């Protein structure tokens, strides 16, 4: 596709439910990032994939958060036993990659707005 | 870890004026500094970025300057227009492909 696509755009869940958020990166982008953006704040890093390998998950707030990218393209962020403090916009970004190319710009999706009741 | 501070948190200017947003970073290993514009309910959009091997970059009405010694970088918007109104975020990252650390954002309002 032309850009990073995320679904659903909005998700409402009851506390304790599990949710799954999907990200379709730009075709050919090696790197994929997940960020969490609270209202009125900047995005905060959650985790990073290079192809199918999860190279950094230091930003995941608890073991209730899990991300995967099994085939090196689409990624899913799963939150188990959701809590009210999980309410935020979850942004996905992708980039061409790193290495000899240096830092490549990260392009963001529109995000999933998650509300936990 | 890296910490990015951004000032001011809000900025109001008249159409045609210039706007300047400043950021400081803590980790001297940071070498990539993008700026994003985010309109309400929309995705952050990259507007300009700079790498540590240059001190200034310009793209039409937008410019970014970097002072590695002082560990700060700034966004300059000239001839502001109402459509420039948005939240602007600075960010920093260390190695290629690693996480961006964002500032808290600046809400820019341009009145006509």
mmCIF file of C-alpha atoms in Angstrom, chain B:
data_model
loop_
_atom_site.group_PDB
_atom_site.id
_atom_site.type_symbol
_atom_site.label_atom_id
_atom_site.label_comp_id
_atom_site.label_asym_id
_atom_site.label_seq_id
_atom_site.Cartn_x
_atom_site.Cartn_y
_atom_site.Cartn_z
ATOM 1 C CA UNK B 1 18.807 6.572 28.618
ATOM 2 C CA UNK B 2 18.121 9.366 26.182
ATOM 3 C CA UNK B 3 15.919 12.253 27.286
ATOM 4 C CA UNK B 4 14.540 14.886 24.924
ATOM 5 C CA UNK B 5 13.156 18.151 26.235
ATOM 6 C CA UNK B 6 11.107 20.473 24.035
ATOM 7 C CA UNK B 7 10.154 24.127 24.459
ATOM 8 C CA UNK B 8 7.815 25.890 24.387
ATOM 9 C CA UNK B 9 4.811 23.669 25.004
ATOM 10 C CA UNK B 10 2.527 26.174 23.258
ATOM 11 C CA UNK B 11 3.312 28.854 20.712
ATOM 12 C CA UNK B 12 0.942 31.386 19.185
ATOM 13 C CA UNK B 13 1.993 33.532 16.231
ATOM 14 C CA UNK B 14 0.392 35.770 13.665
ATOM 15 C CA UNK B 15 0.238 34.634 10.069
ATOM 16 C CA UNK B 16 3.445 35.584 8.313
ATOM 17 C CA UNK B 17 5.552 35.574 11.465
ATOM 18 C CA UNK B 18 8.316 33.069 12.153
ATOM 19 C CA UNK B 19 8.081 30.275 14.714
ATOM 20 C CA UNK B 20 10.972 28.619 16.519
ATOM 21 C CA UNK B 21 10.794 25.415 18.567
ATOM 22 C CA UNK B 22 13.793 24.199 20.534
ATOM 23 C CA UNK B 23 14.831 20.775 21.759
ATOM 24 C CA UNK B 24 17.692 19.483 23.851
ATOM 25 C CA UNK B 25 18.896 15.915 24.155
ATOM 26 C CA UNK B 26 20.983 14.194 26.770
ATOM 27 C CA UNK B 27 22.802 11.366 24.996
ATOM 28 C CA UNK B 28 25.827 12.519 23.016
ATOM 29 C CA UNK B 29 25.602 9.291 20.993
ATOM 30 C CA UNK B 30 22.367 10.464 19.361
ATOM 31 C CA UNK B 31 22.943 11.149 15.694
ATOM 32 C CA UNK B 32 19.561 11.475 13.997
ATOM 33 C CA UNK B 33 16.970 14.175 14.705
ATOM 34 C CA UNK B 34 13.611 14.195 12.910
ATOM 35 C CA UNK B 35 10.704 16.591 13.346
ATOM 36 C CA UNK B 36 7.103 15.461 13.033
ATOM 37 C CA UNK B 37 3.889 17.420 12.582
ATOM 38 C CA UNK B 38 0.726 15.920 14.005
ATOM 39 C CA UNK B 39 -2.731 17.308 13.363
ATOM 40 C CA UNK B 40 -5.562 16.375 15.696
ATOM 41 C CA UNK B 41 -6.472 12.724 15.298
ATOM 42 C CA UNK B 42 -3.959 12.199 12.512
ATOM 43 C CA UNK B 43 -0.672 10.380 12.142
ATOM 44 C CA UNK B 44 2.654 12.086 12.898
ATOM 45 C CA UNK B 45 4.107 13.258 9.573
ATOM 46 C CA UNK B 46 7.813 13.718 9.041
ATOM 47 C CA UNK B 47 8.505 17.278 7.945
ATOM 48 C CA UNK B 48 12.290 17.447 8.108
ATOM 49 C CA UNK B 49 15.201 15.561 9.620
ATOM 50 C CA UNK B 50 18.888 16.166 10.203
ATOM 51 C CA UNK B 51 21.839 13.921 10.815
ATOM 52 C CA UNK B 52 24.702 14.723 13.119
ATOM 53 C CA UNK B 53 27.177 15.285 10.297
ATOM 54 C CA UNK B 54 25.483 18.541 9.238
ATOM 55 C CA UNK B 55 24.645 21.685 11.153
ATOM 56 C CA UNK B 56 21.679 22.975 9.183
ATOM 57 C CA UNK B 57 19.113 21.774 6.682
ATOM 58 C CA UNK B 58 16.431 23.736 4.891
ATOM 59 C CA UNK B 59 13.330 22.787 2.935
ATOM 60 C CA UNK B 60 11.332 25.750 1.656
ATOM 61 C CA UNK B 61 9.853 27.501 4.703
ATOM 62 C CA UNK B 62 11.207 24.970 7.173
ATOM 63 C CA UNK B 63 14.742 24.730 8.519
ATOM 64 C CA UNK B 64 16.432 22.770 11.267
ATOM 65 C CA UNK B 65 19.681 23.616 13.006
ATOM 66 C CA UNK B 66 21.808 21.311 15.124
ATOM 67 C CA UNK B 67 24.438 22.204 17.721
ATOM 68 C CA UNK B 68 26.130 18.959 18.729
ATOM 69 C CA UNK B 69 28.350 20.610 21.319
ATOM 70 C CA UNK B 70 25.402 22.056 23.188
ATOM 71 C CA UNK B 71 23.214 19.065 22.364
ATOM 72 C CA UNK B 72 20.328 21.071 21.056
ATOM 73 C CA UNK B 73 18.455 21.408 17.802
ATOM 74 C CA UNK B 74 15.758 23.780 16.631
ATOM 75 C CA UNK B 75 12.955 23.961 14.104
ATOM 76 C CA UNK B 76 12.383 27.227 12.287
ATOM 77 C CA UNK B 77 9.227 27.928 10.305
ATOM 78 C CA UNK B 78 9.157 31.158 8.320
ATOM 79 C CA UNK B 79 6.142 32.929 6.830
ATOM 80 C CA UNK B 80 3.750 30.876 8.920
ATOM 81 C CA UNK B 81 0.306 30.053 7.559
ATOM 82 C CA UNK B 82 -2.865 28.921 9.358
ATOM 83 C CA UNK B 83 -2.359 25.409 7.970
ATOM 84 C CA UNK B 84 0.896 25.213 9.919
ATOM 85 C CA UNK B 85 -1.225 24.997 13.083
ATOM 86 C CA UNK B 86 -0.581 21.574 14.637
ATOM 87 C CA UNK B 87 1.460 19.810 17.311
ATOM 88 C CA UNK B 88 5.144 19.519 16.455
ATOM 89 C CA UNK B 89 7.373 16.843 17.958
ATOM 90 C CA UNK B 90 11.130 16.648 17.923
ATOM 91 C CA UNK B 91 12.852 13.311 18.349
ATOM 92 C CA UNK B 92 16.295 11.794 18.639
ATOM 93 C CA UNK B 93 17.781 8.386 18.051
ATOM 94 C CA UNK B 94 21.203 6.842 18.419
ATOM 95 C CA UNK B 95 22.077 4.105 16.052
ATOM 96 C CA UNK B 96 20.503 3.562 12.728
ATOM 97 C CA UNK B 97 17.134 1.926 12.961
ATOM 98 C CA UNK B 98 16.648 2.260 16.679
ATOM 99 C CA UNK B 99 13.791 3.787 18.597
ATOM 100 C CA UNK B 100 12.950 7.452 18.387
ATOM 101 C CA UNK B 101 12.778 9.294 21.700
ATOM 102 C CA UNK B 102 10.245 12.086 21.398
ATOM 103 C CA UNK B 103 9.842 15.417 23.102
ATOM 104 C CA UNK B 104 6.496 16.271 24.674
ATOM 105 C CA UNK B 105 5.395 18.389 21.739
ATOM 106 C CA UNK B 106 4.681 22.025 20.931
ATOM 107 C CA UNK B 107 1.191 23.166 20.015
ATOM 108 C CA UNK B 108 1.595 25.834 17.350
ATOM 109 C CA UNK B 109 -1.338 28.132 16.614
ATOM 110 C CA UNK B 110 -1.148 30.472 13.645
ATOM 111 C CA UNK B 111 -3.861 33.093 13.555
ATOM 112 C CA UNK B 112 -4.818 35.011 10.446
#
